[in-house]
PDB file of C-alpha atoms in Angstrom:
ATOM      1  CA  UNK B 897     -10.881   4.585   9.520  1.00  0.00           C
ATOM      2  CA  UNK B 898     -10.532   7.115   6.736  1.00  0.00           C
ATOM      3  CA  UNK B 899      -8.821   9.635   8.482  1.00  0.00           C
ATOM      4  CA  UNK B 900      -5.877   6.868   9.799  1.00  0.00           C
ATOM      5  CA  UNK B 901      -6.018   5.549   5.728  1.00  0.00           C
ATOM      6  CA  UNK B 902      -5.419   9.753   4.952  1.00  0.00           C
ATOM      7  CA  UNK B 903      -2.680  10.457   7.750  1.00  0.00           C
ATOM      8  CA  UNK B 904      -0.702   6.945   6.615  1.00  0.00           C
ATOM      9  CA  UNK B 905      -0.755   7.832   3.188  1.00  0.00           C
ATOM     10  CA  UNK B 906       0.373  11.361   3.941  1.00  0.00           C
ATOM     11  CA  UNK B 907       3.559  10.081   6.254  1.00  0.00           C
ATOM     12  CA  UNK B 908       4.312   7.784   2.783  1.00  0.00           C
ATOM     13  CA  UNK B 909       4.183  10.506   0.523  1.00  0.00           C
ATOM     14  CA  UNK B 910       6.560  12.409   2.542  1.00  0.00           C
ATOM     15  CA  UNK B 911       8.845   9.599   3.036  1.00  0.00           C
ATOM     16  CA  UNK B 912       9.094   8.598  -0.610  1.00  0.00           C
ATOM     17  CA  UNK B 913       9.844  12.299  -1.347  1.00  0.00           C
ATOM     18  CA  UNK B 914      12.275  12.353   0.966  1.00  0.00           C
ATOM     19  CA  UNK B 915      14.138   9.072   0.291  1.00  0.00           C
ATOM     20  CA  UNK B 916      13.740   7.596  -3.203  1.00  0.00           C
ATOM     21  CA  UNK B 917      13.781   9.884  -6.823  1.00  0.00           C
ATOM     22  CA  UNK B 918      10.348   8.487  -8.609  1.00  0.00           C
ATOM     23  CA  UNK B 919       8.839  10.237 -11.229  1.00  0.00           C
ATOM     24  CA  UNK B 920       5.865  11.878 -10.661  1.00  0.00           C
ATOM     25  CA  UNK B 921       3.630   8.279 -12.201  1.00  0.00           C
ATOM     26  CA  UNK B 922       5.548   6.069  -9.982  1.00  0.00           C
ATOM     27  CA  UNK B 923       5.056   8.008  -6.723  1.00  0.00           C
ATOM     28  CA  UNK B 924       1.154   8.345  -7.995  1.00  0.00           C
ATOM     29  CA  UNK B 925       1.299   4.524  -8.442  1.00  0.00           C
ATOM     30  CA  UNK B 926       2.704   3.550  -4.534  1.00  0.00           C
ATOM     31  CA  UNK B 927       0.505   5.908  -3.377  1.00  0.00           C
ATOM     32  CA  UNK B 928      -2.702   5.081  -4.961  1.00  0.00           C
ATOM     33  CA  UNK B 929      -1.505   1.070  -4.357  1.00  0.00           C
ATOM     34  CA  UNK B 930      -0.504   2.050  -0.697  1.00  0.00           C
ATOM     35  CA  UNK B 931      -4.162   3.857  -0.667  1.00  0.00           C
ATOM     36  CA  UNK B 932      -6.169   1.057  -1.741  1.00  0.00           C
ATOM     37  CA  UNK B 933      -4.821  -1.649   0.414  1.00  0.00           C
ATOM     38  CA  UNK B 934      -5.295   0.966   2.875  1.00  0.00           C
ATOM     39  CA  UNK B 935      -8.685   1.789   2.578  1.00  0.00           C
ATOM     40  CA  UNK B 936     -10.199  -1.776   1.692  1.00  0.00           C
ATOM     41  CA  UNK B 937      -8.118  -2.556   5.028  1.00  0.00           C
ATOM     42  CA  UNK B 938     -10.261   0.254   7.002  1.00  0.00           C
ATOM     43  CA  UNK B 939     -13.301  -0.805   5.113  1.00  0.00           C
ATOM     44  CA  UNK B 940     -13.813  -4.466   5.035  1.00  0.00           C
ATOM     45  CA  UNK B 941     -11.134  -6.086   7.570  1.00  0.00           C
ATOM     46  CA  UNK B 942     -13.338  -5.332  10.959  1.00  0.00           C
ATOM     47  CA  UNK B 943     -16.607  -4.926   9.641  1.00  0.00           C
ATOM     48  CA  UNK B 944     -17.862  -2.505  11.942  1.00  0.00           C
ATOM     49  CA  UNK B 945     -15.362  -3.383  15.275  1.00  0.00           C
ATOM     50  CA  UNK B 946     -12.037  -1.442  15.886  1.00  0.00           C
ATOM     51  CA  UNK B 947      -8.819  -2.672  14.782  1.00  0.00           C
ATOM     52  CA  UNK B 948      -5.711  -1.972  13.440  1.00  0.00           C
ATOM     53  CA  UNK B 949      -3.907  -1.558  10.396  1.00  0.00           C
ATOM     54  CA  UNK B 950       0.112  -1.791   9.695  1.00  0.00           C
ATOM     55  CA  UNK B 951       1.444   0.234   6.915  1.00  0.00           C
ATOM     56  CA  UNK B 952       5.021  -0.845   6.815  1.00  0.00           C
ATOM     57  CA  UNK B 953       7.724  -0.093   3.705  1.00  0.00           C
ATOM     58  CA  UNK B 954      10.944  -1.341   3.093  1.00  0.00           C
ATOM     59  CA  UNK B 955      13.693  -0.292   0.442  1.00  0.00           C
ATOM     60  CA  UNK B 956      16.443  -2.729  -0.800  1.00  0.00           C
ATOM     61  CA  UNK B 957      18.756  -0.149  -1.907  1.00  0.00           C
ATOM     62  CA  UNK B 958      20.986  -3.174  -3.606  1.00  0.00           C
ATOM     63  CA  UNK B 959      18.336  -4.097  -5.670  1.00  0.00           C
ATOM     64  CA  UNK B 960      16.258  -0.622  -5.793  1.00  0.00           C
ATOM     65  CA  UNK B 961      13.093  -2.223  -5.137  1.00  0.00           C
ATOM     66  CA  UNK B 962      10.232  -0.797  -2.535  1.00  0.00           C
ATOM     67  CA  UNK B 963       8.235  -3.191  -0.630  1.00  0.00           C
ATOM     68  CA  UNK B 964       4.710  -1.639   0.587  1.00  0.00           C
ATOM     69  CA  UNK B 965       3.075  -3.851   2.979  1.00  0.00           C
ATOM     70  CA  UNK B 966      -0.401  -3.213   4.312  1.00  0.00           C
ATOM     71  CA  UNK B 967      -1.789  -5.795   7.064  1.00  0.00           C
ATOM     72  CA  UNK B 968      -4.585  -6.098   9.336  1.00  0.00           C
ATOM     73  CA  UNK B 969      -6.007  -8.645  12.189  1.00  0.00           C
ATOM     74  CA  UNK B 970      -9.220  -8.646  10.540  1.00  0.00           C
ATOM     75  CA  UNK B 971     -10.839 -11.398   8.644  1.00  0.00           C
ATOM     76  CA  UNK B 972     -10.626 -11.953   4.758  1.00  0.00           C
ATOM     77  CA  UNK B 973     -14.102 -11.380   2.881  1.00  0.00           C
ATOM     78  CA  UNK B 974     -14.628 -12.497  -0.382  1.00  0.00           C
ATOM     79  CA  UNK B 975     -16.329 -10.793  -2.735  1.00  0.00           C
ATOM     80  CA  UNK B 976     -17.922 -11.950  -5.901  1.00  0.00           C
ATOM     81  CA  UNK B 977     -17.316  -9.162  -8.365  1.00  0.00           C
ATOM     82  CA  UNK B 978     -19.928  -9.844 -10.499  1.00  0.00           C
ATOM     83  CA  UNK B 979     -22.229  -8.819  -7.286  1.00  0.00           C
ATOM     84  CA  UNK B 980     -20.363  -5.494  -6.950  1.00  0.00           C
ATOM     85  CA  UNK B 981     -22.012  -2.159  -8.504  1.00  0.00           C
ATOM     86  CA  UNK B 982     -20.002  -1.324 -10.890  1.00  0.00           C
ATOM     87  CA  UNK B 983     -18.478   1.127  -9.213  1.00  0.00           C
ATOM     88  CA  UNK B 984     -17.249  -0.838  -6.773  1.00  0.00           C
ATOM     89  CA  UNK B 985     -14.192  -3.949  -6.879  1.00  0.00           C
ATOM     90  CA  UNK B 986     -11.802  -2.354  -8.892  1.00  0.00           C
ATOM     91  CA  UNK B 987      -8.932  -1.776  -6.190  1.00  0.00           C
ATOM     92  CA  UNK B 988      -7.190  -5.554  -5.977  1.00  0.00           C
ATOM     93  CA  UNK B 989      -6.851  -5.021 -10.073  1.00  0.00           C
ATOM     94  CA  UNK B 990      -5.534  -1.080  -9.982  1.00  0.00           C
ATOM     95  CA  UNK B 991      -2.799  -2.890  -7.442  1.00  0.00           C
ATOM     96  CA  UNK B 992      -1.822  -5.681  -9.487  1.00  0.00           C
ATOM     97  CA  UNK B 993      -2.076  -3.437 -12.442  1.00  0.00           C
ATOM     98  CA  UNK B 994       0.601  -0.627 -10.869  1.00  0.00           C
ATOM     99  CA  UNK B 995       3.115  -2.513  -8.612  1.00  0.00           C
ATOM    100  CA  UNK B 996       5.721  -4.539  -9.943  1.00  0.00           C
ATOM    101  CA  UNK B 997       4.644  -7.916  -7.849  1.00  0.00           C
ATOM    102  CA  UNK B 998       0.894  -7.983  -5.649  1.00  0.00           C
ATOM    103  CA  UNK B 999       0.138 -10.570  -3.294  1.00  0.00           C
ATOM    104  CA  UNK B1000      -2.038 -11.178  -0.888  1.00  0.00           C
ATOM    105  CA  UNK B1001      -2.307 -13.976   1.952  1.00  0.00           C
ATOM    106  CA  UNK B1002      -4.998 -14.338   4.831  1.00  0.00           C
ATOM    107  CA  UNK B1003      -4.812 -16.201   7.747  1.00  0.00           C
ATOM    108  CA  UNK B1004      -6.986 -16.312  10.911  1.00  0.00           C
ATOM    109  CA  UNK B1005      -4.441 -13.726  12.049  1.00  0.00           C
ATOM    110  CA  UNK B1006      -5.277 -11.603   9.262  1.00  0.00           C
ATOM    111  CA  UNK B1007      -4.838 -10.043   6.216  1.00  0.00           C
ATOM    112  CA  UNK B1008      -1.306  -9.000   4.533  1.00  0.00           C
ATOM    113  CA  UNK B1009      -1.110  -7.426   1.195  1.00  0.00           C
ATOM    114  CA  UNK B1010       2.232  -6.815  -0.501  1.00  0.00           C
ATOM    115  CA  UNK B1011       3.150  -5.093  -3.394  1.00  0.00           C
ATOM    116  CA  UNK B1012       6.655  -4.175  -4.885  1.00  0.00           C
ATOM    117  CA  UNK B1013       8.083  -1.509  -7.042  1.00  0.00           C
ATOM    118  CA  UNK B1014      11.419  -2.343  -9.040  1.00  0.00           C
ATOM    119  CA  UNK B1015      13.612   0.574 -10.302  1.00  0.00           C
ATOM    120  CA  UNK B1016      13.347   2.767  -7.795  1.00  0.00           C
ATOM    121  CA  UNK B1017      16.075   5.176  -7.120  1.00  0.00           C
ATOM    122  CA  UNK B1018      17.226   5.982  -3.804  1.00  0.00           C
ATOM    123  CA  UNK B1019      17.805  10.173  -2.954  1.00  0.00           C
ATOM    124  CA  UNK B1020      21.854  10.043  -2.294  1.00  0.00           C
ATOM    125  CA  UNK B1021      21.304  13.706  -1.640  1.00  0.00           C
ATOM    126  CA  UNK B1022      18.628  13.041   1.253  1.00  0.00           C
ATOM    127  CA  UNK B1023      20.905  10.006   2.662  1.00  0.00           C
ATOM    128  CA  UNK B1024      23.638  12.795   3.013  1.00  0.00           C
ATOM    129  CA  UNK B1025      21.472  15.160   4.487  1.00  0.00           C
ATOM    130  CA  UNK B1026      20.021  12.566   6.861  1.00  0.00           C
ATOM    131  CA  UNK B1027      23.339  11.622   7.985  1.00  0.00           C
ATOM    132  CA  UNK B1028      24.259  15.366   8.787  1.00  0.00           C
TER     133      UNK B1028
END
């Protein structure tokens, strides 16, 4: 629901700040990404039932990429965008349009969508800290 899709994106922001240096655009970008997947997963995956959503995030420190990954249980619904008010269907475009890499795969299990970020510095100072 919206206020899991608020509280998730919340506990990202705070982790990004805390481990990685991104410029003020690039933490914008993997939140508003990490916000969309989100949202379209609280919106569309159930229709209506409960469920669950997994935000999970993953740095590769050797190759300073961030992984977001956003994935449900729900069921996949295709949309024809020319159907959409046009205010409406712009989210899958905004991701592919600010991560590095977008993908997407559906199963009968669900729904995964994954989008990296290359270039992104880790926080040496905050690994330090952390390991205090």
């Amino acid at each position: 629901d919206a206020l899991s899709v608020a509280r998730l994106r919340h506990d990202l922001a705070d982790w990004l700040r805390t481990h990685l240096m991104l410029d003020r655009d690039r933490l914008n970008d993997v939140l508003l990404v990490a916000n969309e997947a989100l949202t379209n997963s609280a919106e569309y995956a159930y229709r209506g039932r409960e469920g669950t959503m997994t935000l999970d995030v993953h740095y590769d420190g050797a190759e300073g990429s961030l992984l977001v990954d956003v994935s449900d249980r729900g069921t996949w619904r295709h949309v024809d965008p020319a159907a959409q008010p046009n205010t409406r269907g712009r989210g899958l475009p905004l991701m592919r349009a600010l991560s590095d890499r977008m993908s997407i795969s559906w199963t009968s299990d669900g729904t995964s969508v994954q989008m990296r970020f290359d270039n992104c510095a880790a926080d040496v100072r905050a690994d330090a800290m952390a390991s205090v």
